[in-house]
Amino acid sequence: SSGINAEWPLRRGIGFVPAVYLKTLPPDDEIPASVAVPEKLGEIKRKYDEVCTAAEDRKKKLVETVEYHVLMGEVGEVEGWVTEQERDVTQTSIAEELPFLLHQLNKHNDFERELTGTEPLLAAVNEKAATLIENGHSKEADIQSSVDNLDRRYDNLVRLAARKKNQLEDKKNLLTFFKNIDECIDWIEEKKKPLLAAETNGDLELVKTMQRNHMGVVRELQAIHGNVDSLHELGDSLITDQPGNENGVREKLKDLDEQWSEVEEANEVHSDWLKKCVELAEFKKTFADLEDSLDVVKGEIEASCDDQGEDVGSVEALIASHREYYEGIEEEKEDIGRFKEQGRHLVKVEICEQEDVSYLELHMNYTF
């Protein structure tokens, strides 16, 4: 038939076919016999297959494109993180004070844990890339290049992190060593203070108390000496591990040795001084005891001089009493001799001046 079917609705909408899509066919008797229906169907089938093939190819390309961009997005995400961490690891300077350094070390430990936590994501990216390459992705070369570059950068970040960790640990060991040196020097200076005390007022009990306190200081100094030896061993180890810091380590050890030498010298001087103080205090106590004893005897003799006796018996009793006083005085002579000998020894060892001993001897002779 030809033309537009008169029964078709002319309105827009359901069933309306625009005239441009209609083709006028010749009458049935004018169709060539050579045109067979099966051939027409075959041609339609072929064109349909071509369309389906083209659609599948298009779909495959779209899927590949999506997979490629998803993968590149994940690669870019990891690369961005790596870039940020590289900047922090390489550009952040190491602190010069121990508290700040310990804070840096804690932050770096957190970063290393985060770095380890990123490994599964990196493995997933590599696995996805390997699948795409294995499936013959059209951008196989780009995928392989991007993933290889990501792996290289990640491995480099791991090396940078390990190097930074070593640097932080070395700095921590160095600053801890310096801190221990300073604390040991402060300890030495604190223990040196009682060694500089030089006032006893000649009190024997006070001097003996000072001697007991000094023995406690000596025991503490022995402990400090062990600490000094340990710091020297640690310093030698640091010089071996960190040759670049040798000068700083040796300078600190020199300060420590100077302080230790001073406190050893002060301890020796103080110990000798205390011994001399004991001898001097004992000398003065001997003098005081002798003086008190002589004063008692002198008082008794002077009191007895007023008693002349009233008869022969009382006179004989007085004579016997004076004889006892005389014998007591003779015994005191020996003590006075030992006192004078002690005084000469003190002068000889320079514990006290000759003038002081001479004055005491003169006073003793006068009393005697």
Short mmCIF file of N, CA, C and O in Angstrom, two decimals, residues 219-282:
data_model
loop_
_atom_site.label_atom_id
_atom_site.label_comp_id
_atom_site.label_asym_id
_atom_site.label_seq_id
_atom_site.Cartn_x
_atom_site.Cartn_y
_atom_site.Cartn_z
N ARG A 219 79.98 7.68 101.79
CA ARG A 219 79.25 6.56 101.17
C ARG A 219 78.49 7.04 99.92
O ARG A 219 78.43 6.33 98.91
N GLU A 220 77.92 8.23 100.01
CA GLU A 220 77.21 8.77 98.84
C GLU A 220 78.18 9.07 97.71
O GLU A 220 77.86 8.86 96.53
N LEU A 221 79.36 9.53 98.04
CA LEU A 221 80.36 9.81 97.01
C LEU A 221 80.81 8.53 96.32
O LEU A 221 81.12 8.53 95.13
N GLN A 222 80.85 7.44 97.07
CA GLN A 222 81.20 6.15 96.46
C GLN A 222 80.15 5.76 95.42
O GLN A 222 80.49 5.24 94.34
N ALA A 223 78.88 6.02 95.74
CA ALA A 223 77.81 5.74 94.77
C ALA A 223 77.95 6.64 93.55
O ALA A 223 77.75 6.21 92.41
N ILE A 224 78.29 7.92 93.80
CA ILE A 224 78.47 8.86 92.69
C ILE A 224 79.63 8.41 91.81
O ILE A 224 79.56 8.52 90.57
N HIS A 225 80.67 7.89 92.43
CA HIS A 225 81.83 7.45 91.65
C HIS A 225 81.44 6.34 90.68
O HIS A 225 81.89 6.30 89.53
N GLY A 226 80.57 5.43 91.15
CA GLY A 226 80.07 4.39 90.25
C GLY A 226 79.28 4.98 89.10
O GLY A 226 79.37 4.51 87.96
N ASN A 227 78.51 6.02 89.39
CA ASN A 227 77.73 6.68 88.34
C ASN A 227 78.64 7.38 87.34
O ASN A 227 78.39 7.36 86.13
N VAL A 228 79.72 7.98 87.84
CA VAL A 228 80.69 8.64 86.95
C VAL A 228 81.32 7.63 86.00
O VAL A 228 81.45 7.88 84.80
N ASP A 229 81.68 6.46 86.53
CA ASP A 229 82.26 5.41 85.68
C ASP A 229 81.27 4.96 84.61
O ASP A 229 81.63 4.76 83.44
N SER A 230 80.00 4.80 85.01
CA SER A 230 78.97 4.38 84.05
C SER A 230 78.79 5.42 82.95
O SER A 230 78.61 5.07 81.77
N LEU A 231 78.82 6.69 83.32
CA LEU A 231 78.67 7.76 82.32
C LEU A 231 79.86 7.77 81.36
O LEU A 231 79.69 8.06 80.17
N HIS A 232 81.04 7.46 81.84
CA HIS A 232 82.20 7.38 80.95
C HIS A 232 82.01 6.24 79.94
O HIS A 232 82.32 6.39 78.75
N GLU A 233 81.52 5.09 80.41
CA GLU A 233 81.27 3.97 79.50
C GLU A 233 80.23 4.34 78.46
O GLU A 233 80.38 4.03 77.27
N LEU A 234 79.16 5.00 78.92
CA LEU A 234 78.12 5.43 77.99
C LEU A 234 78.66 6.45 76.99
O LEU A 234 78.32 6.41 75.80
N GLY A 235 79.51 7.36 77.47
CA GLY A 235 80.11 8.36 76.58
C GLY A 235 80.97 7.71 75.50
O GLY A 235 80.91 8.10 74.33
N ASP A 236 81.76 6.72 75.89
CA ASP A 236 82.59 6.00 74.91
C ASP A 236 81.72 5.31 73.87
O ASP A 236 82.05 5.29 72.67
N SER A 237 80.59 4.74 74.32
CA SER A 237 79.69 4.07 73.39
C SER A 237 79.07 5.08 72.41
O SER A 237 78.94 4.81 71.21
N LEU A 238 78.71 6.26 72.93
CA LEU A 238 78.13 7.30 72.06
C LEU A 238 79.14 7.78 71.02
O LEU A 238 78.79 8.04 69.87
N ILE A 239 80.39 7.92 71.43
CA ILE A 239 81.43 8.36 70.49
C ILE A 239 81.58 7.34 69.36
O ILE A 239 81.77 7.70 68.19
N THR A 240 81.47 6.05 69.71
CA THR A 240 81.56 5.01 68.69
C THR A 240 80.36 5.04 67.75
O THR A 240 80.51 4.93 66.53
N ASP A 241 79.17 5.21 68.33
CA ASP A 241 77.94 5.19 67.52
C ASP A 241 77.69 6.51 66.79
O ASP A 241 77.08 6.52 65.72
N GLN A 242 78.12 7.61 67.40
CA GLN A 242 77.86 8.94 66.82
C GLN A 242 79.17 9.74 66.77
O GLN A 242 79.37 10.68 67.55
N PRO A 243 80.07 9.37 65.88
CA PRO A 243 81.36 10.06 65.83
C PRO A 243 81.23 11.56 65.58
O PRO A 243 82.11 12.33 65.97
N GLY A 244 80.14 11.98 64.95
CA GLY A 244 79.95 13.41 64.70
C GLY A 244 79.73 14.22 65.96
O GLY A 244 79.90 15.44 65.96
N ASN A 245 79.33 13.56 67.05
CA ASN A 245 79.09 14.25 68.33
C ASN A 245 80.22 14.02 69.33
O ASN A 245 80.04 14.26 70.53
N GLU A 246 81.38 13.57 68.85
CA GLU A 246 82.47 13.25 69.77
C GLU A 246 82.90 14.45 70.60
O GLU A 246 83.11 14.34 71.82
N ASN A 247 83.04 15.62 69.97
CA ASN A 247 83.51 16.80 70.71
C ASN A 247 82.55 17.17 71.84
O ASN A 247 82.98 17.47 72.96
N GLY A 248 81.25 17.14 71.54
CA GLY A 248 80.27 17.48 72.57
C GLY A 248 80.29 16.50 73.73
O GLY A 248 80.19 16.90 74.89
N VAL A 249 80.43 15.21 73.42
CA VAL A 249 80.47 14.19 74.46
C VAL A 249 81.71 14.35 75.33
O VAL A 249 81.64 14.31 76.57
N ARG A 250 82.86 14.56 74.70
CA ARG A 250 84.10 14.70 75.46
C ARG A 250 84.07 15.97 76.32
O ARG A 250 84.62 15.99 77.43
N GLU A 251 83.45 17.03 75.83
CA GLU A 251 83.37 18.26 76.60
C GLU A 251 82.53 18.05 77.87
O GLU A 251 82.90 18.52 78.95
N LYS A 252 81.44 17.32 77.73
CA LYS A 252 80.60 17.03 78.89
C LYS A 252 81.34 16.15 79.90
O LYS A 252 81.25 16.36 81.11
N LEU A 253 82.03 15.14 79.40
CA LEU A 253 82.80 14.27 80.30
C LEU A 253 83.91 15.05 81.00
O LEU A 253 84.22 14.78 82.17
N LYS A 254 84.48 16.02 80.31
CA LYS A 254 85.52 16.85 80.93
C LYS A 254 84.93 17.67 82.09
O LYS A 254 85.53 17.76 83.17
N ASP A 255 83.74 18.25 81.87
CA ASP A 255 83.07 18.99 82.95
C ASP A 255 82.80 18.09 84.15
O ASP A 255 83.00 18.49 85.31
N LEU A 256 82.35 16.87 83.85
CA LEU A 256 82.07 15.91 84.93
C LEU A 256 83.34 15.56 85.71
O LEU A 256 83.34 15.54 86.95
N ASP A 257 84.42 15.30 84.98
CA ASP A 257 85.68 14.92 85.64
C ASP A 257 86.21 16.06 86.50
O ASP A 257 86.76 15.83 87.59
N GLU A 258 86.06 17.28 86.03
CA GLU A 258 86.53 18.43 86.81
C GLU A 258 85.76 18.54 88.12
O GLU A 258 86.34 18.76 89.20
N GLN A 259 84.45 18.39 88.05
CA GLN A 259 83.62 18.45 89.25
C GLN A 259 83.96 17.30 90.20
O GLN A 259 84.03 17.48 91.42
N TRP A 260 84.18 16.12 89.63
CA TRP A 260 84.50 14.97 90.47
C TRP A 260 85.86 15.15 91.15
O TRP A 260 86.02 14.82 92.33
N SER A 261 86.83 15.68 90.42
CA SER A 261 88.15 15.93 91.01
C SER A 261 88.05 16.94 92.15
O SER A 261 88.68 16.78 93.20
N GLU A 262 87.22 17.96 91.95
CA GLU A 262 87.05 18.97 93.00
C GLU A 262 86.43 18.37 94.26
O GLU A 262 86.85 18.66 95.38
N VAL A 263 85.40 17.55 94.07
CA VAL A 263 84.74 16.99 95.25
C VAL A 263 85.64 15.96 95.94
O VAL A 263 85.61 15.83 97.17
N GLU A 264 86.44 15.23 95.17
CA GLU A 264 87.40 14.30 95.80
C GLU A 264 88.42 15.06 96.62
O GLU A 264 88.75 14.66 97.75
N GLU A 265 88.92 16.15 96.06
CA GLU A 265 89.89 16.95 96.79
C GLU A 265 89.25 17.57 98.04
O GLU A 265 89.85 17.56 99.13
N ALA A 266 88.03 18.09 97.88
CA ALA A 266 87.33 18.68 99.02
C ALA A 266 87.06 17.63 100.09
O ALA A 266 87.16 17.91 101.30
N ASN A 267 86.75 16.41 99.68
CA ASN A 267 86.49 15.34 100.64
C ASN A 267 87.76 14.99 101.42
O ASN A 267 87.72 14.81 102.64
N GLU A 268 88.87 14.92 100.70
CA GLU A 268 90.14 14.60 101.38
C GLU A 268 90.53 15.71 102.36
O GLU A 268 90.92 15.43 103.50
N VAL A 269 90.39 16.97 101.92
CA VAL A 269 90.72 18.09 102.80
C VAL A 269 89.80 18.12 104.01
O VAL A 269 90.24 18.32 105.15
N HIS A 270 88.51 17.89 103.78
CA HIS A 270 87.55 17.93 104.88
C HIS A 270 87.80 16.79 105.86
O HIS A 270 87.68 16.99 107.09
N SER A 271 88.15 15.63 105.35
CA SER A 271 88.43 14.50 106.22
C SER A 271 89.63 14.79 107.11
O SER A 271 89.59 14.53 108.33
N ASP A 272 90.69 15.32 106.52
CA ASP A 272 91.87 15.67 107.32
C ASP A 272 91.53 16.77 108.32
O ASP A 272 91.99 16.74 109.48
N TRP A 273 90.75 17.72 107.88
CA TRP A 273 90.39 18.83 108.77
C TRP A 273 89.59 18.33 109.97
O TRP A 273 89.80 18.76 111.10
N LEU A 274 88.67 17.39 109.73
CA LEU A 274 87.88 16.84 110.83
C LEU A 274 88.77 16.09 111.81
O LEU A 274 88.56 16.17 113.04
N LYS A 275 89.75 15.34 111.29
CA LYS A 275 90.67 14.64 112.20
C LYS A 275 91.41 15.63 113.09
O LYS A 275 91.57 15.42 114.29
N LYS A 276 91.85 16.71 112.48
CA LYS A 276 92.56 17.72 113.26
C LYS A 276 91.62 18.39 114.27
O LYS A 276 92.03 18.69 115.41
N CYS A 277 90.39 18.61 113.85
CA CYS A 277 89.42 19.22 114.76
C CYS A 277 89.17 18.33 115.96
O CYS A 277 89.00 18.82 117.09
N VAL A 278 89.13 17.01 115.71
CA VAL A 278 88.93 16.08 116.83
C VAL A 278 90.11 16.17 117.80
O VAL A 278 89.92 16.24 119.03
N GLU A 279 91.31 16.17 117.25
CA GLU A 279 92.50 16.24 118.11
C GLU A 279 92.51 17.55 118.89
O GLU A 279 92.82 17.57 120.10
N LEU A 280 92.18 18.65 118.22
CA LEU A 280 92.18 19.94 118.90
C LEU A 280 91.09 20.00 119.97
O LEU A 280 91.31 20.50 121.07
N ALA A 281 89.91 19.48 119.63
CA ALA A 281 88.81 19.48 120.61
C ALA A 281 89.16 18.60 121.81
O ALA A 281 88.84 18.95 122.96
N GLU A 282 89.80 17.46 121.56
CA GLU A 282 90.21 16.60 122.66
C GLU A 282 91.28 17.28 123.52
O GLU A 282 91.29 17.16 124.75
#
